[in-house]
Amino acid sequence: MPRPRVWGKYPWRSPHSTDCPGAMWWLLLWGVLQACPTRGSLLLAQELPQQLTSPGYPEPYRKGQESSTEIKAPEGFAVSLVFQDFDLEPSQDCAGDSVTISASGSDPSQFCGQQGSPLGRPPGQREFISSGRSLRLTFHTQPSSENKTAHLHKGFLALYQTVAVNYSQPISEAISAPGDNPAKVQNHCQEPYYQAAAAGALTCATPGTWKDRQDGEEVLQCMPVCGRPVTPIAQNQTTLGSSRAKLGNFPWQAFTSIHGRGGGALLGDRWILTAAHTIYPKDSVSLKKNQSVNVFLGHTAIDEMLKLGNHPVHRVVVHPDYRQNESHNFSGDIALLELQHSIPLGPNVLPVCLPDNETLYRSGLLGYVSGFGMEMGWLTTELKYSRLPVASREACNAWLQKRQRPEVFSDNMFCVGDETQRPSVCQGDSGSVYVVWDDHAHHWVATGIVSWGIGCGEGYDFYTKVLSYVDWIKGVMNGKN
């Protein structure tokens, strides 16, 4: 009799977030900034605005100094900075005293002078938002020929804080122009997690730029990049069996808690692909109404996932072919969870791709399955993975018939493993995906969903064939089903 790979109730800890640094930590950092203006400083952005000033502000700043301050936001957030006061000595083309704003992946912007001055280039009230988690501000002043302060410029006062960023929207940055020319605004996507794509009925004008057919205005839409981990798994390994995953190896991996422990995979930035039986288990005598659906992402350790917090689910869609009351038939064992909010993508959270051809199911093709299921009778707290081959239908049919098993092995399923090797999936792995590398598209593809098997560590394991349901998946995600 098949067993759904769903383990019983997990002793949950309450999800919590890392505490923000307290006042004492802020005062310590402030002291570093004030006392060591020629050194680099690190500030941690918080939800409420915090102040950053030039050394000695509001007193006139001293000449011949340089200070660099990096401001960092938590994972999934960006840094916002706005100048409240900006009073630097004017200079032609910012050759003298200046403030430079820079962030990884973007060109630095340099500012100088004062409001109303024919020289210089002040920032005004513009809001600077980092393209990633950090933003760097460098304050540079030219040496003075006099020993005393020879000017009355007091420097700058800026406010900074964390902001939630929807990276599916293009990031706008002002690019400094020479002389008195106005700064140009450049839109780009947060690479390598998003890529530029057409928004609606668009035509490509130049690489990365899209022209709207109606009014000719530039439109840019950022789409999630699937199946390309920043920290890819080493594909040349030869050992079979279970291994511990490194952070970023399987960034699409979800950990679910519905009727018990389960898994899933991120599609796009708002959907979780999983098995239907994790939502409606087979042979369940009684099920709670309005069962809570908990989804966690972003780490290889369950404790760290809980700290990052649950992603609330807006909608659960189970395939219409799934029959909960047919215990020996796992046809249609596929479901989608729509999250309430889009998830900011990054090195530890990236979607997997969907299959588009049968060659990804050829016998002997090696792939990987990952999950938080039981191992050797013990619950794991770390993400594990195994390298297993796609098995032939003939071998799996013969294996089932030899054991006189009544389970349905339909064309919408495929099997994985080797009869001579110990399979590595077990209770708690249900809903996780089996992925293979697509040599043509150069990305990882979720070809299967962990569905059913005959005990743990016995023979083959059986997966929902994702290719059979791609049209349904796309229909649901596009609002057509």
Coordinates of C-alpha atoms in Angstrom, one line a residue:
M1 CA 0.0 0.0 0.0
P2 CA 1.5 3.4 -1.0
R3 CA 2.3 5.8 1.7
P4 CA 2.0 9.5 1.2
R5 CA 5.4 11.0 2.1
V6 CA 3.9 13.4 4.7
W7 CA 5.2 13.2 8.2
G8 CA 3.0 14.0 11.3
K9 CA 2.8 17.2 13.2
Y10 CA 6.1 19.1 13.7
P11 CA 6.8 20.8 17.0
W12 CA 6.7 24.3 15.6
R13 CA 8.7 27.1 17.1
S14 CA 7.1 30.6 16.7
P15 CA 8.7 32.3 13.7
H16 CA 10.6 35.4 14.7
S17 CA 12.9 37.8 13.1
T18 CA 16.4 39.0 14.1
D19 CA 16.3 41.9 16.4
C20 CA 17.5 45.3 15.1
P21 CA 20.6 46.8 16.7
G22 CA 19.8 48.8 19.8
A23 CA 20.6 52.3 20.7
M24 CA 24.0 51.4 22.2
W25 CA 25.1 49.8 18.9
W26 CA 24.0 52.8 17.0
L27 CA 25.9 55.1 19.3
L28 CA 29.0 53.0 18.9
L29 CA 28.8 53.2 15.1
W30 CA 28.1 56.9 15.3
G31 CA 31.2 57.4 17.4
V32 CA 33.3 55.5 14.8
L33 CA 31.9 57.8 12.1
Q34 CA 32.6 61.0 14.0
A35 CA 36.0 60.0 15.5
C36 CA 37.5 58.3 12.4
P37 CA 36.4 60.3 9.4
T38 CA 39.2 58.9 7.3
R39 CA 38.1 55.3 7.8
G40 CA 35.3 53.3 6.4
S41 CA 32.2 52.8 8.6
L42 CA 29.3 50.3 8.4
L43 CA 25.8 51.4 9.4
L44 CA 22.8 49.0 9.6
A45 CA 19.6 50.5 8.2
Q46 CA 16.4 50.1 10.2
E47 CA 12.7 50.6 9.5
L48 CA 12.6 54.1 11.0
P49 CA 14.7 56.9 9.4
Q50 CA 18.2 57.4 10.9
Q51 CA 20.6 60.3 10.5
L52 CA 24.0 60.4 8.7
T53 CA 26.0 63.6 8.7
S54 CA 29.4 64.8 7.6
P55 CA 31.9 64.9 10.5
G56 CA 31.3 67.8 12.8
Y57 CA 27.9 68.8 11.3
P58 CA 26.4 71.4 11.6
E59 CA 29.7 73.1 12.3
P60 CA 31.9 73.8 9.2
Y61 CA 33.7 70.7 8.1
R62 CA 37.5 70.5 8.0
K63 CA 39.3 70.4 4.7
G64 CA 41.6 67.5 3.6
Q65 CA 39.6 64.6 4.8
E66 CA 37.7 61.6 3.3
S67 CA 35.2 59.3 5.0
S68 CA 33.4 56.4 3.4
T69 CA 30.2 54.9 5.0
E70 CA 28.5 51.7 3.8
I71 CA 24.8 51.3 4.8
K72 CA 23.4 47.8 4.7
A73 CA 19.8 46.6 4.8
P74 CA 18.5 43.1 5.8
E75 CA 18.0 40.4 3.2
G76 CA 15.1 41.2 0.9
F77 CA 15.3 45.0 1.6
A78 CA 17.1 48.0 0.1
V79 CA 18.5 51.2 1.5
S80 CA 16.7 54.5 0.9
L81 CA 18.7 57.8 1.4
V82 CA 17.5 61.4 1.2
F83 CA 19.5 64.6 1.9
Q84 CA 17.8 67.0 4.3
D85 CA 20.6 69.5 4.1
F86 CA 23.5 69.8 1.6
D87 CA 26.0 72.6 1.9
L88 CA 29.4 71.9 0.3
E89 CA 31.9 74.4 -1.2
P90 CA 31.0 74.8 -4.9
S91 CA 33.5 73.6 -7.5
Q92 CA 33.6 73.2 -11.3
D93 CA 32.6 69.6 -12.3
C94 CA 32.9 68.5 -8.6
A95 CA 36.7 68.7 -8.8
G96 CA 36.8 69.9 -5.2
D97 CA 34.7 68.9 -2.2
S98 CA 32.1 66.2 -3.1
V99 CA 29.8 63.4 -2.0
T100 CA 29.7 60.2 -4.0
I101 CA 26.8 57.8 -3.9
S102 CA 27.5 54.3 -5.2
A103 CA 26.0 50.8 -5.1
S104 CA 27.0 47.5 -6.6
G105 CA 26.0 47.0 -10.2
S106 CA 25.5 50.7 -10.9
D107 CA 27.6 53.7 -11.8
P108 CA 28.5 56.1 -8.9
S109 CA 26.8 59.6 -8.8
Q110 CA 28.9 62.5 -7.6
F111 CA 27.5 65.7 -6.1
C112 CA 28.9 69.0 -4.9
G113 CA 28.2 72.8 -4.5
Q114 CA 25.2 74.3 -3.0
Q115 CA 21.6 75.3 -3.9
G116 CA 21.5 78.3 -6.3
S117 CA 25.2 78.2 -7.1
P118 CA 26.3 78.4 -10.7
L119 CA 29.0 75.8 -9.9
G120 CA 28.6 72.3 -8.6
R121 CA 25.8 69.7 -8.8
P122 CA 23.7 69.4 -5.6
P123 CA 21.5 66.3 -5.2
G124 CA 18.4 68.3 -4.1
Q125 CA 15.6 66.2 -2.5
R126 CA 16.1 63.2 -4.7
E127 CA 15.7 59.8 -3.1
F128 CA 18.5 57.3 -3.6
I129 CA 17.5 53.6 -3.5
S130 CA 20.2 50.9 -3.6
S131 CA 20.1 48.4 -6.4
G132 CA 20.9 45.7 -3.9
R133 CA 21.2 45.5 -0.1
S134 CA 23.9 48.2 0.4
L135 CA 24.7 51.7 -0.5
R136 CA 28.0 53.6 0.0
L137 CA 28.4 57.3 0.6
T138 CA 31.9 58.8 0.3
F139 CA 32.6 62.3 1.6
H140 CA 35.8 63.9 0.1
T141 CA 37.2 67.3 0.7
Q142 CA 40.3 69.0 -0.9
P143 CA 43.2 70.0 1.3
S144 CA 43.3 73.7 2.4
S145 CA 46.4 75.9 2.0
E146 CA 45.5 77.4 5.4
N147 CA 45.8 75.8 8.8
K148 CA 42.4 77.1 9.9
T149 CA 39.0 76.6 8.6
A150 CA 38.7 79.1 5.7
H151 CA 35.0 78.5 4.8
L152 CA 31.6 78.3 6.3
H153 CA 30.2 75.3 4.6
K154 CA 28.7 72.9 7.1
G155 CA 28.5 69.7 5.0
F156 CA 25.4 67.5 4.8
L157 CA 22.6 65.8 6.8
A158 CA 21.0 62.7 5.3
L159 CA 18.2 60.4 6.4
Y160 CA 18.4 56.7 5.6
Q161 CA 16.2 53.7 6.3
T162 CA 15.2 50.2 4.9
V163 CA 12.6 49.9 2.3
A164 CA 10.9 46.9 0.8
V165 CA 11.7 46.7 -2.9
N166 CA 9.7 45.0 -5.6
Y167 CA 12.5 44.0 -8.0
S168 CA 10.0 42.9 -10.6
Q169 CA 9.7 46.6 -11.2
P170 CA 12.6 48.3 -13.0
I171 CA 15.1 50.2 -10.8
S172 CA 15.6 53.8 -11.8
E173 CA 18.9 55.5 -11.2
A174 CA 20.1 58.9 -12.1
I175 CA 23.4 58.9 -14.1
S176 CA 25.4 62.1 -13.7
A177 CA 26.0 64.2 -16.8
P178 CA 29.0 66.5 -17.3
G179 CA 28.7 70.2 -16.8
D180 CA 25.3 71.7 -16.1
N181 CA 23.5 69.0 -18.1
P182 CA 20.6 67.3 -16.2
A183 CA 21.2 63.8 -15.0
K184 CA 19.8 61.0 -17.1
V185 CA 17.5 58.4 -15.6
Q186 CA 18.5 54.8 -16.5
N187 CA 16.2 51.8 -15.8
H188 CA 17.5 48.3 -15.3
C189 CA 16.6 45.0 -13.7
Q190 CA 18.2 43.5 -10.6
E191 CA 20.6 40.9 -12.3
P192 CA 21.1 38.0 -12.2
Y193 CA 17.8 37.4 -10.5
Y194 CA 15.6 39.3 -13.0
Q195 CA 15.9 40.0 -16.7
A196 CA 14.4 42.6 -18.9
A197 CA 11.3 41.5 -20.8
A198 CA 8.5 43.1 -22.8
A199 CA 5.6 44.5 -20.8
G200 CA 2.4 43.8 -22.7
A201 CA 2.3 44.6 -26.4
L202 CA 5.9 45.9 -26.8
T203 CA 8.5 45.9 -29.5
C204 CA 12.3 45.7 -28.9
A205 CA 14.0 48.9 -29.8
T206 CA 17.5 48.3 -28.4
P207 CA 18.8 45.6 -26.1
G208 CA 17.2 46.1 -22.6
T209 CA 15.0 48.9 -23.9
W210 CA 11.3 48.4 -24.9
K211 CA 9.1 50.9 -26.8
D212 CA 5.4 51.0 -26.2
R213 CA 3.5 50.8 -29.5
Q214 CA 0.9 53.4 -28.4
D215 CA 2.8 56.4 -27.1
G216 CA 6.4 55.5 -27.7
E217 CA 7.5 55.8 -24.1
E218 CA 10.1 53.5 -22.8
V219 CA 8.7 50.6 -20.8
L220 CA 10.7 48.0 -18.9
Q221 CA 9.5 44.9 -17.2
C222 CA 11.7 42.7 -15.0
M223 CA 10.9 39.0 -15.1
P224 CA 12.3 36.3 -12.7
V225 CA 15.2 34.3 -14.0
C226 CA 14.5 30.6 -13.4
G227 CA 16.8 27.6 -12.9
R228 CA 20.1 29.3 -12.6
P229 CA 21.4 29.2 -9.0
V230 CA 24.1 31.7 -8.0
T231 CA 25.7 28.8 -6.1
P232 CA 25.1 25.8 -8.4
I233 CA 25.6 22.3 -7.4
A234 CA 28.7 20.4 -8.6
Q235 CA 27.4 18.2 -11.4
N236 CA 30.5 16.1 -11.8
Q237 CA 30.1 14.2 -8.5
T238 CA 29.7 10.5 -8.8
T239 CA 28.5 9.4 -5.4
L240 CA 24.9 8.3 -5.0
G241 CA 23.0 8.7 -1.8
S242 CA 22.1 11.7 0.4
S243 CA 24.2 14.8 0.9
R244 CA 23.8 18.0 2.7
A245 CA 22.9 21.0 0.5
K246 CA 24.8 24.2 0.6
L247 CA 23.0 27.5 0.8
G248 CA 22.0 28.5 -2.7
N249 CA 22.2 25.0 -4.3
F250 CA 18.5 24.6 -4.5
P251 CA 17.1 28.2 -4.1
W252 CA 13.6 27.1 -5.3
Q253 CA 13.2 24.6 -2.4
A254 CA 10.2 25.3 -0.2
F255 CA 9.4 23.8 3.2
T256 CA 5.6 23.4 3.8
S257 CA 3.5 22.5 6.9
I258 CA -0.1 21.7 6.1
H259 CA -1.1 18.3 7.5
G260 CA 2.5 17.6 8.2
R261 CA 6.0 18.2 6.8
G262 CA 6.3 18.6 3.1
G263 CA 8.1 20.3 0.3
G264 CA 7.6 22.4 -2.8
A265 CA 9.3 24.5 -5.4
L266 CA 9.1 28.2 -6.3
L267 CA 7.7 29.1 -9.7
G268 CA 8.1 32.7 -10.7
D269 CA 8.0 35.0 -7.6
R270 CA 4.6 34.1 -6.3
W271 CA 3.7 30.4 -6.8
I272 CA 4.7 27.2 -5.1
L273 CA 4.5 23.9 -7.0
T274 CA 3.7 20.9 -4.8
A275 CA 1.9 17.6 -4.5
A276 CA -1.9 17.5 -4.1
H277 CA -1.7 14.8 -1.4
T278 CA 0.2 17.2 0.9
I279 CA -3.0 19.2 0.9
Y280 CA -5.6 16.4 0.7
P281 CA -3.8 13.2 2.1
K282 CA -5.0 9.8 1.0
D283 CA -6.9 7.6 3.4
S284 CA -7.4 10.5 5.9
V285 CA -10.2 9.6 8.3
S286 CA -10.8 13.2 9.3
L287 CA -9.4 16.5 8.1
K288 CA -9.5 19.9 9.8
K289 CA -11.5 22.5 8.0
N290 CA -9.6 25.6 7.0
Q291 CA -6.3 23.8 7.6
S292 CA -3.5 26.4 7.8
V293 CA -1.0 26.3 4.9
N294 CA 2.5 27.4 5.9
V295 CA 5.3 28.0 3.4
F296 CA 8.9 28.8 4.2
L297 CA 11.8 29.7 1.8
G298 CA 15.3 31.0 1.7
H299 CA 17.5 28.6 3.6
T300 CA 18.8 25.1 3.9
A301 CA 18.2 24.9 7.7
I302 CA 14.6 24.6 9.0
D303 CA 15.3 26.8 12.1
E304 CA 16.7 29.6 9.8
M305 CA 13.6 29.2 7.5
L306 CA 11.3 29.7 10.5
K307 CA 13.2 32.9 11.5
L308 CA 12.7 34.3 8.0
G309 CA 9.0 33.8 8.5
N310 CA 6.0 32.2 6.9
H311 CA 4.8 33.3 3.5
P312 CA 0.9 33.6 3.7
V313 CA -1.0 31.7 1.0
H314 CA -3.7 33.5 -0.9
R315 CA -5.1 30.5 -2.9
V316 CA -4.7 26.7 -3.1
V317 CA -5.4 25.1 -6.5
V318 CA -5.5 21.3 -6.8
H319 CA -5.6 19.6 -10.1
P320 CA -9.1 18.3 -10.9
D321 CA -7.9 14.8 -11.8
Y322 CA -6.7 14.2 -8.2
R323 CA -8.9 11.7 -6.3
Q324 CA -8.3 11.8 -2.6
N325 CA -10.5 8.7 -2.0
E326 CA -8.7 6.5 -4.4
S327 CA -5.8 5.3 -2.2
H328 CA -4.0 3.4 -5.0
N329 CA -4.2 6.1 -7.6
F330 CA -2.0 9.2 -7.4
S331 CA -2.9 10.5 -10.9
G332 CA -3.2 14.3 -10.9
D333 CA -1.0 14.5 -7.7
I334 CA -0.1 18.2 -8.4
A335 CA -1.2 21.5 -6.8
L336 CA -0.2 25.2 -6.9
L337 CA -0.1 27.6 -3.9
E338 CA -0.5 31.2 -4.8
L339 CA 1.3 33.4 -2.2
Q340 CA -0.3 36.7 -1.0
H341 CA 2.8 38.7 -1.9
S342 CA 5.5 38.4 -4.5
I343 CA 8.8 37.3 -3.0
P344 CA 12.0 39.4 -3.6
L345 CA 14.4 37.1 -5.4
G346 CA 18.1 36.8 -4.4
P347 CA 20.9 34.2 -4.2
N348 CA 18.9 32.0 -1.7
V349 CA 15.5 32.4 -3.3
L350 CA 15.1 31.7 -7.0
P351 CA 12.5 29.9 -9.1
V352 CA 12.9 26.6 -11.0
C353 CA 12.0 26.2 -14.7
L354 CA 9.2 24.1 -16.2
P355 CA 10.0 21.3 -18.7
D356 CA 9.2 21.7 -22.4
N357 CA 10.2 18.4 -24.1
E358 CA 10.3 14.6 -23.6
T359 CA 14.1 14.3 -23.9
L360 CA 14.3 15.5 -20.2
Y361 CA 12.7 12.1 -19.3
R362 CA 15.0 9.7 -21.1
S363 CA 16.0 6.7 -19.2
G364 CA 19.4 7.0 -17.4
L365 CA 19.4 10.8 -17.3
L366 CA 20.7 11.9 -13.9
G367 CA 18.9 14.5 -11.8
Y368 CA 18.6 15.7 -8.3
V369 CA 15.9 15.5 -5.7
S370 CA 16.1 17.6 -2.5
G371 CA 13.9 17.8 0.6
F372 CA 13.6 17.9 4.3
G373 CA 12.2 14.3 4.7
M374 CA 13.1 11.6 7.0
E375 CA 16.5 9.9 6.7
M376 CA 17.3 6.5 8.2
G377 CA 14.3 6.9 10.5
W378 CA 15.3 10.3 11.7
L379 CA 13.9 13.8 11.0
T380 CA 16.3 16.1 9.3
T381 CA 16.7 19.7 10.1
E382 CA 19.0 20.4 7.1
L383 CA 18.1 20.3 3.4
K384 CA 19.4 17.0 1.8
Y385 CA 19.7 16.0 -1.8
S386 CA 20.4 12.9 -3.8
R387 CA 21.6 12.3 -7.3
L388 CA 19.4 9.6 -9.0
P389 CA 18.8 8.4 -12.6
V390 CA 15.5 8.4 -14.4
A391 CA 14.5 4.7 -14.6
S392 CA 12.8 3.0 -17.6
R393 CA 9.0 2.4 -17.4
E394 CA 9.6 -1.3 -18.2
A395 CA 11.8 -1.7 -15.2
C396 CA 9.4 0.0 -12.8
N397 CA 6.4 -1.9 -14.2
A398 CA 8.2 -5.2 -13.8
W399 CA 9.2 -4.2 -10.2
L400 CA 5.6 -3.4 -9.3
Q401 CA 4.2 -6.6 -10.9
K402 CA 6.8 -8.8 -9.2
R403 CA 5.5 -7.5 -5.9
Q404 CA 1.8 -7.7 -7.0
R405 CA 1.2 -4.0 -6.3
P406 CA -2.1 -2.5 -7.1
E407 CA -0.9 1.1 -7.6
V408 CA -1.7 2.9 -10.8
F409 CA 1.5 3.8 -12.8
S410 CA 0.0 6.1 -15.4
D411 CA 1.6 7.9 -18.3
N412 CA 1.4 11.1 -16.2
M413 CA 4.0 9.6 -13.8
F414 CA 7.6 8.4 -14.2
C415 CA 9.9 6.6 -11.8
V416 CA 13.4 7.4 -10.5
G417 CA 16.1 5.3 -9.0
D418 CA 18.0 2.0 -9.4
E419 CA 16.8 -1.3 -8.0
T420 CA 20.4 -2.0 -6.7
Q421 CA 20.6 1.4 -4.9
R422 CA 18.8 2.6 -1.9
P423 CA 16.3 5.4 -2.7
S424 CA 16.7 8.6 -0.7
V425 CA 13.2 10.1 -0.5
C426 CA 10.9 9.4 2.4
Q427 CA 8.1 10.9 4.5
G428 CA 8.4 14.6 4.5
D429 CA 9.8 14.9 1.0
S430 CA 6.4 14.9 -0.7
G431 CA 5.9 17.9 -3.0
S432 CA 9.6 18.5 -3.5
V433 CA 10.8 18.4 -7.0
Y434 CA 13.2 16.3 -9.1
V435 CA 15.4 18.5 -11.3
V436 CA 17.5 17.9 -14.4
W437 CA 19.9 20.2 -16.3
D438 CA 18.6 21.3 -19.7
D439 CA 21.7 21.5 -21.9
H440 CA 19.8 23.4 -24.6
A441 CA 18.3 26.1 -22.4
H442 CA 21.2 26.1 -19.8
H443 CA 19.0 26.0 -16.7
W444 CA 17.6 23.5 -14.2
V445 CA 14.1 22.1 -14.9
A446 CA 11.6 20.6 -12.4
T447 CA 10.5 17.5 -14.3
G448 CA 8.9 15.6 -11.4
I449 CA 7.2 16.0 -8.1
V450 CA 7.8 13.5 -5.3
S451 CA 4.5 11.6 -5.2
W452 CA 4.5 8.0 -3.9
G453 CA 6.6 4.9 -3.3
I454 CA 6.6 1.5 -1.5
G455 CA 8.2 2.1 1.9
C456 CA 11.4 4.1 2.4
G457 CA 14.6 2.7 0.9
E458 CA 12.9 0.1 -1.2
G459 CA 13.2 0.0 -5.0
Y460 CA 12.0 2.9 -7.1
D461 CA 10.2 6.1 -6.3
F462 CA 7.4 7.5 -8.4
Y463 CA 6.9 11.1 -9.4
T464 CA 4.2 13.3 -11.0
K465 CA 5.3 14.0 -14.5
V466 CA 5.3 17.8 -14.6
L467 CA 5.4 18.0 -18.5
S468 CA 1.9 16.5 -18.6
Y469 CA 0.6 19.4 -16.6
V470 CA 2.5 22.4 -18.0
D471 CA -0.5 23.8 -19.8
W472 CA -2.6 23.5 -16.6
I473 CA 0.1 25.2 -14.5
K474 CA 0.5 28.1 -16.9
G475 CA -3.3 28.5 -17.1
V476 CA -3.6 28.7 -13.4
M477 CA -0.7 31.1 -13.0
N478 CA -2.2 33.3 -15.8
G479 CA -5.6 33.3 -14.3
K480 CA -7.3 31.2 -16.9
N481 CA -8.0 28.1 -14.7

